[in-house]
């Protein structure tokens, strides 16, 4: 990669960050929604849950839930890039981007990294709320969960770019990501540990390959240490490797689609 | 007056015909609602405290009836939102119909959509929870009409308040979460009382979605009794939401 390419990536990252900065009302609304979720839904769920000996470890469901809901929010915000990209091609901005003196692979890499970082930075106030409600956490847990979240977000935006630029329709994007969001969040360990899911085998196996499960269980393992190690879907190294590999794969897919499959104006 | 009504019915009919245009979007909503029962409730059934909720699957499937009306009624909001963005609204305003006829027609269209969409979930509840008698079936029908009309009106007002696609989706989601988290869809009043001050838990039980969920739970036989004023309160909510939403929609299309 040449210096010019790096400068282009930086410009694209800056473009995505500025775009997010212009959406302050959107950010505030998502934070409000998050606050409602952790203060009403989370507390009520915690009052309802009783593990009845399913889990031997002393696990506070509210703490378990907090990291889960942060993960689902990060996923949802990363996916919201799909609506942005869909709007961009409705307005012809994608065509403008394709005319820029930037290599297509650099364009897709820059958008994936920029969109991912913007979504990640956007969720930092929510992460801070979670941290306060958890009563803090070990520095290594904070560092690992933040790094894993950034990688996950970049990978998710890579997936979003691939899907949106393949289906080329705002409506199809809305529908597809509605389904993905509904199913992938529920078929993960966001609301319940894998050991509870194991009572329904297909759900359990789906959760094992679900990247949301890997991200949230990695964070929980580092925050709750030994208590959670026995409940996590895999070892910390495996989960970290899975997230890294998936992000690299999804960004590569976005590069492939933008380089080989995207035609300017094809969606009109 | 007859002409106004005819215009409204024509607009509602147009919206109903266009309903099938959104079959894929509706399919995604069905997936979401079904996922709540088939995945979330099934798994949660193993970890909820049976003292408060003896059968979480039955509890959730009746709650999902309210969610399903909301999801489908909101399809009209999504559509009028797109009309604002694409400026189709100016064409609608040139039609030989008054603005109030247009507003009433859109709300009626959304109501019909909600009712049609809900049929599959009514069948699901008959299979999972119980069969209502004639009186209960009439109460279910009335509750669905009132809830569907209020939610359609609310969706239209919210979706037309901005032309930004992303903000429209966010407003929609924020309304969804606020209405459903502050309701008895996912947890009963007894659970809310464990965590929140009594007056707040009681207030949540009087929101339109909570009232509708409790009526459905009683009508399908999951609850043995119901607040006798529930239907009256739900009607009051509907009148309030319909008036407010109609005024907002009128203001939004006139800007």
XYZ file of C-alpha atoms in Angstrom:
523
model
C 0.000 0.000 0.000
C 1.357 3.418 -0.991
C 1.347 6.692 0.934
C -1.390 8.045 -1.318
C -3.598 5.068 -0.470
C -3.070 5.595 3.241
C -3.969 9.254 2.863
C -7.126 8.239 0.986
C -8.064 5.810 3.759
C -7.559 8.545 6.337
C -9.750 10.903 4.300
C -12.500 8.284 4.052
C -12.295 7.557 7.794
C -12.514 11.288 8.458
C -15.496 11.523 6.090
C -17.344 8.769 7.974
C -16.515 10.299 11.355
C -17.689 13.757 10.261
C -20.870 12.252 8.858
C -21.576 10.668 12.239
C -20.742 13.934 14.023
C -23.392 15.701 11.946
C -25.933 13.230 13.284
C -25.815 14.372 16.887
C -29.612 14.131 17.315
C -29.458 10.558 16.060
C -26.680 9.820 18.560
C -28.631 11.374 21.429
C -31.737 9.361 20.544
C -29.800 6.108 20.499
C -28.290 6.926 23.892
C -31.798 7.636 25.229
C -33.042 4.333 23.823
C -30.065 2.600 25.431
C -30.792 4.238 28.801
C -34.430 3.067 28.612
C -33.254 -0.424 27.740
C -30.786 -0.788 30.636
C -32.955 0.942 33.211
C -36.366 -0.587 32.449
C -35.968 -3.724 30.370
C -32.705 -4.850 31.991
C -33.879 -4.379 35.567
C -37.230 -6.052 34.886
C -35.576 -9.030 33.163
C -33.189 -9.371 36.093
C -36.123 -9.464 38.520
C -37.650 -12.268 36.438
C -34.609 -14.471 35.963
C -33.916 -17.412 38.216
C -31.316 -19.899 36.998
C -32.675 -22.741 39.200
C -29.375 -24.576 39.431
C -28.717 -24.447 35.687
C -25.675 -22.337 36.405
C -23.469 -23.111 39.348
C -21.377 -19.947 39.090
C -22.574 -16.933 41.083
C -23.688 -14.779 38.230
C -25.474 -11.452 38.585
C -27.886 -11.456 35.646
C -27.929 -7.662 35.448
C -24.155 -7.536 34.935
C -24.452 -10.360 32.433
C -27.189 -8.432 30.622
C -25.339 -5.088 30.582
C -22.464 -6.402 28.487
C -24.998 -8.176 26.271
C -27.042 -5.103 25.601
C -23.919 -3.066 24.834
C -22.966 -5.688 22.228
C -26.418 -5.651 20.660
C -26.326 -1.840 20.536
C -22.883 -1.861 18.904
C -24.176 -4.338 16.322
C -27.318 -2.313 15.710
C -25.372 0.938 15.253
C -22.823 -0.702 12.960
C -25.708 -2.091 10.925
C -27.321 1.365 10.775
C -24.505 2.192 8.349
C -26.560 0.123 5.922
C -29.251 2.814 5.906
C -26.599 5.461 5.319
C -25.087 3.563 2.396
C -28.568 2.831 1.003
C -29.360 6.540 1.176
C -26.028 7.321 -0.484
C -26.847 5.259 -3.523
C -30.374 6.675 -3.681
C -28.776 10.128 -3.802
C -25.994 9.146 -6.223
C -23.166 9.701 -3.715
C -21.820 6.193 -4.384
C -21.432 7.121 -8.048
C -19.569 10.241 -7.013
C -17.289 8.129 -4.808
C -16.581 5.794 -7.703
C -15.364 8.734 -9.800
C -12.840 9.831 -7.162
C -9.150 9.185 -7.891
C -9.126 6.429 -5.253
C -8.595 2.729 -5.928
C -11.748 0.713 -5.379
C -10.068 -1.535 -2.824
C -8.920 1.531 -0.898
C -12.415 3.000 -1.111
C -14.051 -0.115 0.345
C -11.364 -0.581 3.016
C -11.617 3.093 4.009
C -15.419 2.970 4.229
C -15.349 -0.265 6.292
C -12.749 1.087 8.723
C -14.320 4.566 8.814
C -17.866 3.285 9.301
C -16.702 0.761 11.893
C -14.716 3.311 13.873
C -17.541 5.861 13.696
C -20.018 3.273 15.054
C -17.553 2.224 17.740
C -16.850 5.804 18.868
C -20.551 6.497 18.815
C -21.153 3.678 21.327
C -18.482 4.879 23.770
C -20.992 6.858 25.908
C -23.042 3.664 26.195
C -19.941 1.699 27.098
C -19.248 4.278 29.822
C -22.813 3.826 31.163
C -22.273 0.053 31.259
C -18.952 0.498 33.035
C -20.543 2.748 35.666
C -23.391 0.269 36.210
C -20.880 -2.588 36.468
C -18.999 -0.599 39.110
C -15.867 -0.415 36.950
C -13.721 -3.283 35.790
C -10.130 -4.486 35.463
C -8.089 -2.375 32.988
C -7.253 -5.434 30.856
C -10.981 -6.263 30.594
C -11.711 -2.725 29.426
C -8.828 -2.771 26.924
C -9.741 -6.195 25.497
C -13.476 -5.480 25.246
C -12.882 -2.122 23.555
C -10.378 -3.570 21.069
C -12.691 -6.511 20.294
C -15.644 -4.122 19.868
C -13.714 -1.964 17.368
C -12.691 -5.044 15.339
C -16.249 -6.405 15.433
C -17.686 -3.087 14.317
C -15.315 -2.842 11.336
C -16.250 -6.421 10.328
C -19.975 -5.671 10.631
C -19.649 -2.569 8.443
C -17.751 -4.741 5.929
C -20.760 -7.085 5.878
C -23.142 -4.137 5.564
C -21.227 -2.742 2.561
C -21.217 -6.143 0.865
C -24.936 -6.687 1.351
C -26.115 -3.155 0.511
C -23.952 -2.865 -2.591
C -25.142 -6.297 -3.739
C -28.892 -5.858 -3.202
C -28.842 -2.190 -4.349
C -32.189 -1.245 -2.855
C -33.116 0.843 0.181
C -36.236 -1.247 0.823
C -34.402 -4.576 0.500
C -31.704 -3.247 2.845
C -34.294 -2.288 5.453
C -35.952 -5.712 5.239
C -32.792 -7.781 5.164
C -31.162 -6.067 8.112
C -34.456 -6.162 10.023
C -34.389 -9.959 9.706
C -30.667 -10.243 10.429
C -31.010 -8.053 13.524
C -34.067 -9.946 14.817
C -32.620 -13.404 14.424
C -28.931 -12.912 15.096
C -29.462 -11.075 18.418
C -31.877 -13.713 19.743
C -29.725 -16.618 18.527
C -26.759 -15.441 20.541
C -25.658 -15.377 24.160
C -26.693 -11.733 24.565
C -29.736 -12.464 26.760
C -28.918 -15.954 28.043
C -25.756 -18.016 28.542
C -24.917 -20.819 26.105
C -25.649 -23.427 28.771
C -29.329 -22.325 28.799
C -29.410 -22.327 25.002
C -28.028 -25.872 24.966
C -31.520 -27.195 25.811
C -32.470 -26.479 22.184
C -29.664 -27.941 20.077
C -30.153 -25.945 16.805
C -30.196 -22.670 18.740
C -27.087 -23.678 20.650
C -25.095 -24.490 17.511
C -26.290 -21.274 15.863
C -25.070 -19.333 18.919
C -21.672 -21.044 18.730
C -20.987 -19.586 15.276
C -22.675 -16.265 15.978
C -20.082 -13.452 16.162
C -22.212 -11.596 18.723
C -21.816 -14.539 21.111
C -18.056 -14.463 20.635
C -17.796 -10.726 21.284
C -20.018 -10.664 24.344
C -18.572 -13.837 25.879
C -15.032 -12.573 25.337
C -15.891 -9.376 27.233
C -17.692 -11.312 29.979
C -14.762 -13.690 30.408
C -12.423 -10.762 30.993
C -14.836 -8.871 33.260
C -16.025 -11.836 35.321
C -12.847 -13.951 35.021
C -13.082 -17.455 36.397
C -16.830 -17.403 37.140
C -17.590 -16.944 33.479
C -14.855 -19.100 31.944
C -16.956 -22.258 32.369
C -19.991 -20.659 30.734
C -18.310 -18.972 27.754
C -18.810 -20.560 24.341
C -15.028 -20.935 23.777
C -11.634 -20.019 25.201
C -10.661 -16.310 25.088
C -7.974 -16.946 22.451
C -10.425 -18.822 20.212
C -13.059 -16.090 20.543
C -10.534 -13.326 19.791
C -9.183 -15.240 16.781
C -12.725 -15.840 15.516
C -13.573 -12.133 15.704
C -10.346 -11.091 13.990
C -10.718 -13.691 11.250
C -14.347 -12.809 10.652
C -13.613 -9.079 10.445
C -10.761 -9.675 7.976
C -12.998 -11.987 5.921
C -15.951 -9.585 5.828
C -13.808 -6.588 4.877
C -12.176 -8.694 2.143
C -15.647 -9.602 0.878
C -16.571 -5.902 0.736
C -13.370 -5.200 -1.218
C -14.153 -8.050 -3.630
C -17.710 -6.792 -4.241
C -16.706 -3.165 -4.759
C -13.789 -4.147 -7.032
C -15.442 -6.863 -9.082
C -19.207 -6.560 -8.858
C -20.133 -2.911 -8.443
C -21.213 -0.994 -11.524
C -21.972 2.722 -11.311
C -25.680 3.477 -11.858
C -26.677 -0.183 -11.928
C -29.397 0.285 -9.305
C -31.544 2.827 -11.135
C -69.768 14.335 3.998
C -70.422 11.291 1.826
C -67.833 12.536 -0.612
C -65.287 12.936 2.184
C -65.979 9.423 3.435
C -65.731 8.046 -0.082
C -62.374 9.786 -0.565
C -61.083 8.397 2.734
C -62.216 4.893 1.845
C -60.589 5.160 -1.585
C -57.304 6.263 0.001
C -57.562 3.461 2.574
C -58.288 0.973 -0.227
C -55.225 2.199 -2.135
C -53.112 1.679 0.989
C -54.570 -1.759 1.496
C -53.825 -2.781 -2.097
C -50.269 -1.487 -1.686
C -49.964 -3.626 1.432
C -48.827 -6.564 -0.686
C -46.111 -4.431 -2.227
C -44.435 -4.598 1.170
C -44.744 -8.350 1.545
C -41.028 -8.793 2.066
C -40.927 -6.098 4.715
C -43.904 -7.720 6.389
C -42.141 -11.058 6.183
C -39.225 -9.535 8.086
C -41.636 -8.227 10.735
C -43.207 -11.680 11.029
C -39.729 -13.155 11.470
C -39.026 -10.628 14.231
C -42.313 -11.262 16.052
C -42.027 -15.017 15.679
C -38.411 -14.914 16.870
C -39.677 -13.329 20.087
C -41.914 -16.312 20.751
C -39.981 -19.140 19.128
C -36.501 -18.204 20.331
C -36.600 -15.563 23.058
C -39.644 -16.900 24.963
C -38.707 -20.550 24.540
C -35.228 -20.024 25.940
C -36.365 -17.578 28.602
C -39.031 -20.032 29.739
C -36.187 -22.043 31.284
C -34.870 -19.194 33.395
C -37.852 -17.094 34.472
C -39.137 -17.249 38.006
C -42.260 -19.452 37.785
C -43.712 -17.715 40.826
C -44.409 -14.662 38.676
C -44.785 -16.166 35.216
C -45.838 -19.828 35.180
C -45.545 -20.166 31.392
C -43.419 -17.565 29.656
C -44.213 -18.877 26.148
C -47.950 -18.288 26.641
C -47.242 -14.977 28.346
C -45.082 -13.775 25.451
C -47.267 -15.059 22.637
C -50.202 -12.984 23.930
C -47.873 -9.994 24.329
C -46.657 -10.486 20.765
C -50.215 -9.873 19.580
C -49.806 -6.235 20.613
C -46.317 -6.115 19.113
C -47.590 -7.521 15.826
C -50.311 -4.874 15.502
C -47.718 -2.214 16.155
C -45.240 -3.643 13.628
C -47.765 -3.865 10.849
C -49.497 -0.575 11.559
C -46.067 1.006 11.402
C -45.741 -0.132 7.767
C -48.041 2.790 6.906
C -45.681 5.108 8.777
C -42.765 3.769 6.802
C -44.666 4.396 3.591
C -45.780 7.944 4.355
C -42.209 8.624 5.487
C -40.922 7.514 2.077
C -43.570 9.710 0.419
C -42.262 12.718 2.324
C -38.661 11.936 1.337
C -39.541 11.387 -2.312
C -41.961 14.337 -2.360
C -44.900 12.164 -3.458
C -46.787 13.952 -0.710
C -47.205 16.981 -3.021
C -49.020 14.784 -5.507
C -51.302 13.472 -2.742
C -52.103 17.034 -1.688
C -53.301 17.874 -5.209
C -55.885 15.073 -5.173
C -59.543 16.154 -5.055
C -59.865 15.244 -1.384
C -59.612 17.379 1.724
C -56.589 17.022 3.994
C -58.752 15.528 6.709
C -60.068 12.923 4.246
C -56.473 12.115 3.292
C -55.442 11.795 6.955
C -58.463 9.643 7.844
C -57.849 7.448 4.806
C -54.216 6.862 5.675
C -55.080 5.965 9.277
C -57.830 3.603 8.106
C -55.416 1.983 5.654
C -52.919 1.399 8.455
C -55.651 0.009 10.697
C -56.737 -2.542 8.082
C -53.120 -3.560 7.552
C -52.625 -4.126 11.280
C -55.738 -6.251 11.500
C -54.829 -8.440 8.528
C -51.281 -8.931 9.739
C -52.448 -9.870 13.207
C -54.586 -12.775 11.970
C -51.608 -15.162 11.822
C -50.691 -14.318 15.418
C -54.294 -14.774 16.564
C -54.124 -18.273 15.076
C -50.820 -18.813 16.913
C -52.453 -17.803 20.201
C -55.451 -20.057 19.620
C -52.998 -22.928 19.101
C -50.678 -22.068 22.014
C -52.866 -20.385 24.658
C -56.588 -21.097 24.278
C -59.767 -20.648 22.270
C -61.809 -17.527 23.127
C -65.604 -17.671 23.379
C -67.788 -15.356 21.261
C -67.792 -12.522 23.806
C -64.024 -12.752 24.229
C -63.560 -12.879 20.441
C -65.578 -9.655 20.111
C -63.393 -8.006 22.777
C -60.250 -9.174 20.931
C -61.590 -7.679 17.693
C -62.419 -4.341 19.344
C -59.024 -4.183 21.103
C -57.210 -4.895 17.846
C -59.143 -2.223 15.921
C -58.516 0.417 18.589
C -54.840 -0.469 19.033
C -54.203 -0.725 15.304
C -55.812 2.679 14.638
C -53.816 4.372 17.420
C -50.529 2.804 16.333
C -51.083 3.676 12.658
C -51.820 7.276 13.563
C -48.779 7.447 15.809
C -46.548 5.900 13.129
C -47.745 8.365 10.504
C -47.114 11.337 12.790
C -43.632 10.099 13.750
C -42.469 9.100 10.270
C -43.456 12.422 8.741
C -41.730 14.508 11.381
C -38.391 14.282 9.502
C -37.295 13.609 5.924
C -34.092 11.874 7.013
C -34.322 8.111 6.345
C -31.976 7.189 9.192
C -33.750 9.479 11.659
C -37.105 8.050 10.607
C -35.825 4.526 11.331
C -34.425 5.715 14.676
C -37.668 7.462 15.685
C -39.516 4.276 14.777
C -37.201 2.115 16.868
C -37.198 4.541 19.802
C -41.010 4.587 19.831
C -41.035 0.805 19.600
C -38.678 0.346 22.535
C -40.284 3.011 24.710
C -43.793 1.649 24.143
C -42.823 -1.972 24.663
C -40.301 -1.711 27.469
C -42.748 0.517 29.371
C -45.474 -2.076 29.071
C -46.577 -5.498 30.262
C -45.575 -7.205 27.015
C -42.363 -8.757 28.369
C -43.072 -8.805 32.122
C -46.148 -8.590 34.365
C -46.889 -5.783 36.800
C -45.724 -7.941 39.764
C -42.220 -8.118 38.284
C -42.148 -4.375 37.634
C -43.157 -3.797 41.265
C -40.055 -5.713 42.385
C -37.773 -3.212 40.698
C -39.661 0.054 40.423
C -41.712 2.218 42.788
C -45.338 1.039 43.012
C -46.854 4.129 41.337
C -44.530 3.734 38.309
C -45.344 0.027 37.925
C -49.047 0.858 38.193
C -48.729 3.671 35.665
C -47.040 1.302 33.186
C -50.033 -1.038 33.512
C -52.235 1.770 32.170
C -50.331 2.453 28.933
C -52.189 1.454 25.746
C -49.889 -1.468 24.904
C -50.102 -2.857 28.467
C -53.885 -2.536 28.476
C -54.172 -4.313 25.131
C -51.757 -7.079 26.200
C -53.730 -7.733 29.375
C -57.006 -7.797 27.461
C -55.535 -10.364 25.050
C -54.227 -12.441 27.975
C -57.673 -12.514 29.538
C -59.504 -13.134 26.253
C -57.329 -16.137 25.388
C -57.730 -17.523 28.909
C -54.210 -16.923 30.251
C -55.566 -14.498 32.894
C -58.761 -15.372 34.722
C -59.797 -11.757 35.310
C -59.164 -8.298 33.956
C -59.353 -4.656 35.041
C -63.019 -3.821 34.206
C -62.014 -0.358 32.967
C -59.309 -1.641 30.584
C -61.402 -1.332 27.419
C -62.630 2.125 28.421
C -59.053 3.312 29.119
C -57.872 1.862 25.817
C -60.621 3.758 23.992
C -59.605 7.005 25.698
C -55.980 6.439 24.705
C -57.044 5.796 21.115
C -59.061 9.023 20.917
C -56.170 11.021 22.370
C -53.547 9.464 20.066
C -55.743 9.765 16.979
C -56.428 13.460 17.566
C -52.796 14.313 18.358
C -51.399 12.264 15.483
C -53.900 13.659 12.968
C -52.975 17.218 13.956
C -49.251 16.430 13.700
C -49.611 14.726 10.315
C -51.601 17.699 9.033
C -48.883 20.072 10.223
C -46.108 17.906 8.723
C -47.663 17.677 5.251
C -48.481 21.382 5.232
C -44.932 22.577 5.913
